[in-house]
Short mmCIF file of N, CA and C and ligand atoms in Angstrom, two decimals:
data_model
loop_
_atom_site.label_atom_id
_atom_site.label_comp_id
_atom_site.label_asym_id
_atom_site.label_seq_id
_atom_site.Cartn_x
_atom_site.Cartn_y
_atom_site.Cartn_z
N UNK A 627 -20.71 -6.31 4.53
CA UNK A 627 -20.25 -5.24 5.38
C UNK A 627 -20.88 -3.93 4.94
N UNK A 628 -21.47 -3.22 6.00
CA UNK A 628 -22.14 -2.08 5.52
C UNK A 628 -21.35 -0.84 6.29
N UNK A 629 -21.03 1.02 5.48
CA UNK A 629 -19.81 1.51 6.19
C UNK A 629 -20.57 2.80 5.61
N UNK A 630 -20.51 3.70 6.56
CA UNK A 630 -20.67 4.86 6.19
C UNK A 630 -19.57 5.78 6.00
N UNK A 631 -19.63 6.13 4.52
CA UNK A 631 -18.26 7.13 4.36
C UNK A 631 -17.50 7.84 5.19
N UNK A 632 -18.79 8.51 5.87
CA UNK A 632 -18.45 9.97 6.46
C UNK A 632 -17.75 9.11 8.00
N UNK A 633 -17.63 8.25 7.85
CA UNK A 633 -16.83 7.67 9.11
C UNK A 633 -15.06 7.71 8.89
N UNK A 634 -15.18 7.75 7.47
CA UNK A 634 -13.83 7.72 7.37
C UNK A 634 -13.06 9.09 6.80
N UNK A 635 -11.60 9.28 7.51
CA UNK A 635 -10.97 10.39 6.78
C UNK A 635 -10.21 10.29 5.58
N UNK A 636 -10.31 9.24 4.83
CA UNK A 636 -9.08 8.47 3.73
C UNK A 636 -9.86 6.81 3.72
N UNK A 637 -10.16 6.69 2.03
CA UNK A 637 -10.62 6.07 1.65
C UNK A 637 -9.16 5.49 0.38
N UNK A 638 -8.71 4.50 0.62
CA UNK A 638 -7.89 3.93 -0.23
C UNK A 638 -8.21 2.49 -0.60
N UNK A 639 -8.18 2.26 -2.40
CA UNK A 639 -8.68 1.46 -2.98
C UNK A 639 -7.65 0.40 -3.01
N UNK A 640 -7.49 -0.65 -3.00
CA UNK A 640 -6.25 -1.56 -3.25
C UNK A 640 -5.37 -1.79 -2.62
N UNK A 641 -5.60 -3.27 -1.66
CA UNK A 641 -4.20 -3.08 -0.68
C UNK A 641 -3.32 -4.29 -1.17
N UNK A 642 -2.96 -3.57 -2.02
CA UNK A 642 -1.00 -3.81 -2.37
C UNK A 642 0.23 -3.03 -1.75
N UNK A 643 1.11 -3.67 -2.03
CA UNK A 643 2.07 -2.23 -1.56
C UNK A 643 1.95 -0.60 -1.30
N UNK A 644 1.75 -0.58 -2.87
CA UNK A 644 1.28 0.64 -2.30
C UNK A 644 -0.41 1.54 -1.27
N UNK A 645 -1.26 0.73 -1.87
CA UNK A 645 -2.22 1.17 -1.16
C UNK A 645 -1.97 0.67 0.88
N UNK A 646 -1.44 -0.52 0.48
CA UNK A 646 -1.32 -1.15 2.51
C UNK A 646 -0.49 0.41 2.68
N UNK A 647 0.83 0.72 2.38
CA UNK A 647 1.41 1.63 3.22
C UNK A 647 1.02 3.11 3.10
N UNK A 648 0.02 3.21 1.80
CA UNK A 648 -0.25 4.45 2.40
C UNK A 648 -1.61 4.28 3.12
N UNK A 649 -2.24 3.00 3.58
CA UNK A 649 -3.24 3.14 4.78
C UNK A 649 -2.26 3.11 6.00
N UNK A 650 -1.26 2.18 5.77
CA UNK A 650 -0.21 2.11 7.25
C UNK A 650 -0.33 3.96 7.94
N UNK A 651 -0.23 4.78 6.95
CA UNK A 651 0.88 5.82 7.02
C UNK A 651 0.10 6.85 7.53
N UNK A 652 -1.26 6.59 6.88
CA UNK A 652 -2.51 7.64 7.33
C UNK A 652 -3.29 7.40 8.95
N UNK A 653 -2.78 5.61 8.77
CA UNK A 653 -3.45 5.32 10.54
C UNK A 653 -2.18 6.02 11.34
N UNK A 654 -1.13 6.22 10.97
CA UNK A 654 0.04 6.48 11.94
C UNK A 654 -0.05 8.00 12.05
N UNK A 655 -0.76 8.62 10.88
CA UNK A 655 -1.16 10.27 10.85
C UNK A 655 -2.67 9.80 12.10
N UNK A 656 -3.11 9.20 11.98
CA UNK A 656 -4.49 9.62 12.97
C UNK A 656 -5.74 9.82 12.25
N UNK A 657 -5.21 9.30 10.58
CA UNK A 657 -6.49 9.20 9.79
C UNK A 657 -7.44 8.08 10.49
N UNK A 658 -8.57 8.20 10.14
CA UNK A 658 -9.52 6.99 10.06
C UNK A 658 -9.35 6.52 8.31
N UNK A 659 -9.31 5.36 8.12
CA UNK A 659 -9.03 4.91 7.04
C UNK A 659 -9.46 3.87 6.81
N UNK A 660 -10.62 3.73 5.59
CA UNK A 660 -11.28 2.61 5.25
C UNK A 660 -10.01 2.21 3.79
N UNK A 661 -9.57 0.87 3.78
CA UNK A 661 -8.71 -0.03 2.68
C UNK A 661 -9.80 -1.09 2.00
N UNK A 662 -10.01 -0.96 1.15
CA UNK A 662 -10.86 -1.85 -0.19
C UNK A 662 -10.30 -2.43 -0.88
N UNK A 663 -10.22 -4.00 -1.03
CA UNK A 663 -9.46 -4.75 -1.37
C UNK A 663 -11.13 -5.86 -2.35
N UNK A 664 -10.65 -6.38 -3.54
CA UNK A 664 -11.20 -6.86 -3.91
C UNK A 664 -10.90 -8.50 -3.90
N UNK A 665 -10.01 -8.72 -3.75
CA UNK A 665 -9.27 -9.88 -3.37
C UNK A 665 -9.23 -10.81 -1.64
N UNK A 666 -9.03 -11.42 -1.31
CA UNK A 666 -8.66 -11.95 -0.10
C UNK A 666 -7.18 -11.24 0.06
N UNK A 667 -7.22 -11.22 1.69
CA UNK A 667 -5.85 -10.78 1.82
C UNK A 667 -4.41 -11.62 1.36
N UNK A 668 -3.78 -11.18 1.18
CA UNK A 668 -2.29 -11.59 0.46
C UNK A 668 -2.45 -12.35 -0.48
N UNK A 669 -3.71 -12.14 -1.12
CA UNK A 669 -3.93 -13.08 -2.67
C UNK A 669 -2.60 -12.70 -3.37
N UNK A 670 -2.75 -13.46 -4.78
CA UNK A 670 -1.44 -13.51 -5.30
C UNK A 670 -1.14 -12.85 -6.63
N UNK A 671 -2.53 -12.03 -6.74
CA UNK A 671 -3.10 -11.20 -8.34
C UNK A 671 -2.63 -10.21 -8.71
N UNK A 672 -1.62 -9.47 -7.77
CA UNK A 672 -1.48 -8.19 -7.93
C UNK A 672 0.06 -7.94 -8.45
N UNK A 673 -0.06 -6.85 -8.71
CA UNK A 673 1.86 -6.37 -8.98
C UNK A 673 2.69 -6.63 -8.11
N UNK A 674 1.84 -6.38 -6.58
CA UNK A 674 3.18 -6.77 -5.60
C UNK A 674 3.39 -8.37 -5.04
N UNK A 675 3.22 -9.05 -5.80
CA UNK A 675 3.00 -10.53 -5.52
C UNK A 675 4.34 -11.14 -6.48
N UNK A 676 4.75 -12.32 -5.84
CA UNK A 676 5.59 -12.78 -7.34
C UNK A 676 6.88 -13.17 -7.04
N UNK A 677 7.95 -14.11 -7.34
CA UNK A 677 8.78 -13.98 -6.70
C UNK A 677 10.08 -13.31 -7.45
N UNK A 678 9.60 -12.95 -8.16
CA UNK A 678 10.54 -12.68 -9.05
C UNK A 678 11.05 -10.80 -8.19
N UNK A 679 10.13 -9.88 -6.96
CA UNK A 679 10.46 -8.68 -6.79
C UNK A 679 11.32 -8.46 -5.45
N UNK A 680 11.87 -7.48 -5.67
CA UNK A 680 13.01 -6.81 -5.25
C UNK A 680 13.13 -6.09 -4.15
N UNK A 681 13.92 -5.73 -2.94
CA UNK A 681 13.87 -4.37 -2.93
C UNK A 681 15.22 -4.05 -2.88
N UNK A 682 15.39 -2.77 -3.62
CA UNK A 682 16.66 -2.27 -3.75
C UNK A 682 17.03 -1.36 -2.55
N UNK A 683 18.21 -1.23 -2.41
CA UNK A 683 18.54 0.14 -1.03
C UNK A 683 18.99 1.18 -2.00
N UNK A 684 19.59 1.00 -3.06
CA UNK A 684 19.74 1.96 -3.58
C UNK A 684 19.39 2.65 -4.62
N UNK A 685 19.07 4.01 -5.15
CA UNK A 685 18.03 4.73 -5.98
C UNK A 685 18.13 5.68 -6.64
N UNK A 686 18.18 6.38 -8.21
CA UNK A 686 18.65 7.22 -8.62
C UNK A 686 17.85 7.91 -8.17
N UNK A 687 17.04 7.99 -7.40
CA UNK A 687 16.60 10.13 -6.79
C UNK A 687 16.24 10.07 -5.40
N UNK A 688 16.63 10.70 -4.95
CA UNK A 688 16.62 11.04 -3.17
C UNK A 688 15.01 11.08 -2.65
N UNK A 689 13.67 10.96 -3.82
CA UNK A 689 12.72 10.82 -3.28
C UNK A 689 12.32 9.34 -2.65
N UNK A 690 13.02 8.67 -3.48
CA UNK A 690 12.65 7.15 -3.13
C UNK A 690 13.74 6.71 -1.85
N UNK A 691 14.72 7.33 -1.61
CA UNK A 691 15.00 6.80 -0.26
C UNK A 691 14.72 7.24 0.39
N UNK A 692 15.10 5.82 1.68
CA UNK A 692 14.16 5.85 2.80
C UNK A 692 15.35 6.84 3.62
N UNK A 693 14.73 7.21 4.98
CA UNK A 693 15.52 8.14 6.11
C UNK A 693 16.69 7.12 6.55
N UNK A 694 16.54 6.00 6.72
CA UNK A 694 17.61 4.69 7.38
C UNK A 694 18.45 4.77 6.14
N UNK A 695 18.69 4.47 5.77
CA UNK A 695 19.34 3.97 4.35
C UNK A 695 20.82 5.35 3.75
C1 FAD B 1392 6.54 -8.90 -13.05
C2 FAD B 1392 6.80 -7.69 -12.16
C3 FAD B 1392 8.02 -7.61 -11.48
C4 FAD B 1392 8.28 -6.50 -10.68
N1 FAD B 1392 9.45 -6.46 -10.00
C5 FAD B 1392 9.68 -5.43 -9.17
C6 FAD B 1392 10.88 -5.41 -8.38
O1 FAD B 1392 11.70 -6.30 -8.44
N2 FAD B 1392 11.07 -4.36 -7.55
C7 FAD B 1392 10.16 -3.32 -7.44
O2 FAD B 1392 10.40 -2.38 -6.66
N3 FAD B 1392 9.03 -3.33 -8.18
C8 FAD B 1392 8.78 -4.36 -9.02
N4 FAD B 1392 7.63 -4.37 -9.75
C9 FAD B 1392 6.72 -3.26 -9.60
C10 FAD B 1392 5.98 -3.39 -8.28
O3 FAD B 1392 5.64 -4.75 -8.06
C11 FAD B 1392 4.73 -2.55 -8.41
O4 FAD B 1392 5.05 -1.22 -8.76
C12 FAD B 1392 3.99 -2.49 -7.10
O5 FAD B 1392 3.85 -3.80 -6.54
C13 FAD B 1392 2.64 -1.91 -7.36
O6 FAD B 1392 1.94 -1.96 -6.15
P1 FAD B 1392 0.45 -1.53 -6.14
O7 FAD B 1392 -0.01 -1.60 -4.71
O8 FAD B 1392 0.30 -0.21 -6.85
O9 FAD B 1392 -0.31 -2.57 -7.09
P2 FAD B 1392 -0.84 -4.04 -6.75
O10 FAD B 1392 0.11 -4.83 -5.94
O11 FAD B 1392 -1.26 -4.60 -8.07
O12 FAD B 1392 -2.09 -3.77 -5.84
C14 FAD B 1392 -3.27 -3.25 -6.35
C15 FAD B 1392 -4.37 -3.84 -5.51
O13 FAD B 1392 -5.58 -3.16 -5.84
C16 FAD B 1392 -6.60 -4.12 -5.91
N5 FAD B 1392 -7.65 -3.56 -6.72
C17 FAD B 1392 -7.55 -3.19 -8.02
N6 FAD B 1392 -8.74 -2.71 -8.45
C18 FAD B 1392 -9.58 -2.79 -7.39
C19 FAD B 1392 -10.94 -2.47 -7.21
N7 FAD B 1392 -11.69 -1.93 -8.21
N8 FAD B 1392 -11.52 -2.68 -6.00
C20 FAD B 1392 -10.78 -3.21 -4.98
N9 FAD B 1392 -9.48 -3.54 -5.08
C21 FAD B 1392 -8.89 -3.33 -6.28
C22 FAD B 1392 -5.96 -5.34 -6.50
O14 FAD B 1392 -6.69 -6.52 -6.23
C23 FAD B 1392 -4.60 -5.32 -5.81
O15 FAD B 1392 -4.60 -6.05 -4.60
C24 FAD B 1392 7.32 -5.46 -10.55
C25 FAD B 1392 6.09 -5.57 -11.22
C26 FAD B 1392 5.82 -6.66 -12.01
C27 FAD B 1392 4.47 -6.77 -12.70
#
């Protein structure tokens, strides 16, 4: 795949959790957004893989909750 930077407004490395939603978040801003993943999608290598994870609803600081919640 060949990509010229200047095509994109937001270049994010790693789509795990966190990198997928902050590309989710930038296409929903109207970024152009190239996501670089070194892996196949939903490989199983990363932090957010595993069955052992969580999500909690509740959070000691008001940054981590969500608006629903
Ligand atoms: C054992 C364990 C249990 C956990 N349990 C919980 C839990 O219960 N609840 C909770 O909220 N959190 C939990 N966490 C923390 C949570 O999983 C991580 O904070 C979160 O998944 C990190 O997401 P991430 O997208 O930053 O990292 P990752 O999911 O690791 O994603 C990073 C991605 O970047 C890619 N990447 C890295 N380098 C490059 C490169 N040079 N080029 C291209 N791609 C690259 C990787 O392949 C990967 O896909 C746990 C973590 C661990 C390790």
């Amino acid at each position: 795949m060949s990509a010229n930077v200047n095509e994109f407004d937001a270049i994010v490395l790693g789509a795990g959790a966190m990198g997928s939603a902050a590309a989710y978040y930038l296409t929903q801003a109207k970024q152009r957004v190239l996501l670089l993943e070194q892996f196949e999608l939903d490989h199983q290598k990363g932090s957010s893989h595993g069955l052992s994870r969580v999500i909690r609803y509740s959070y000691d600081h008001p940054i981590y909750r969500s608006p629903e919640c």
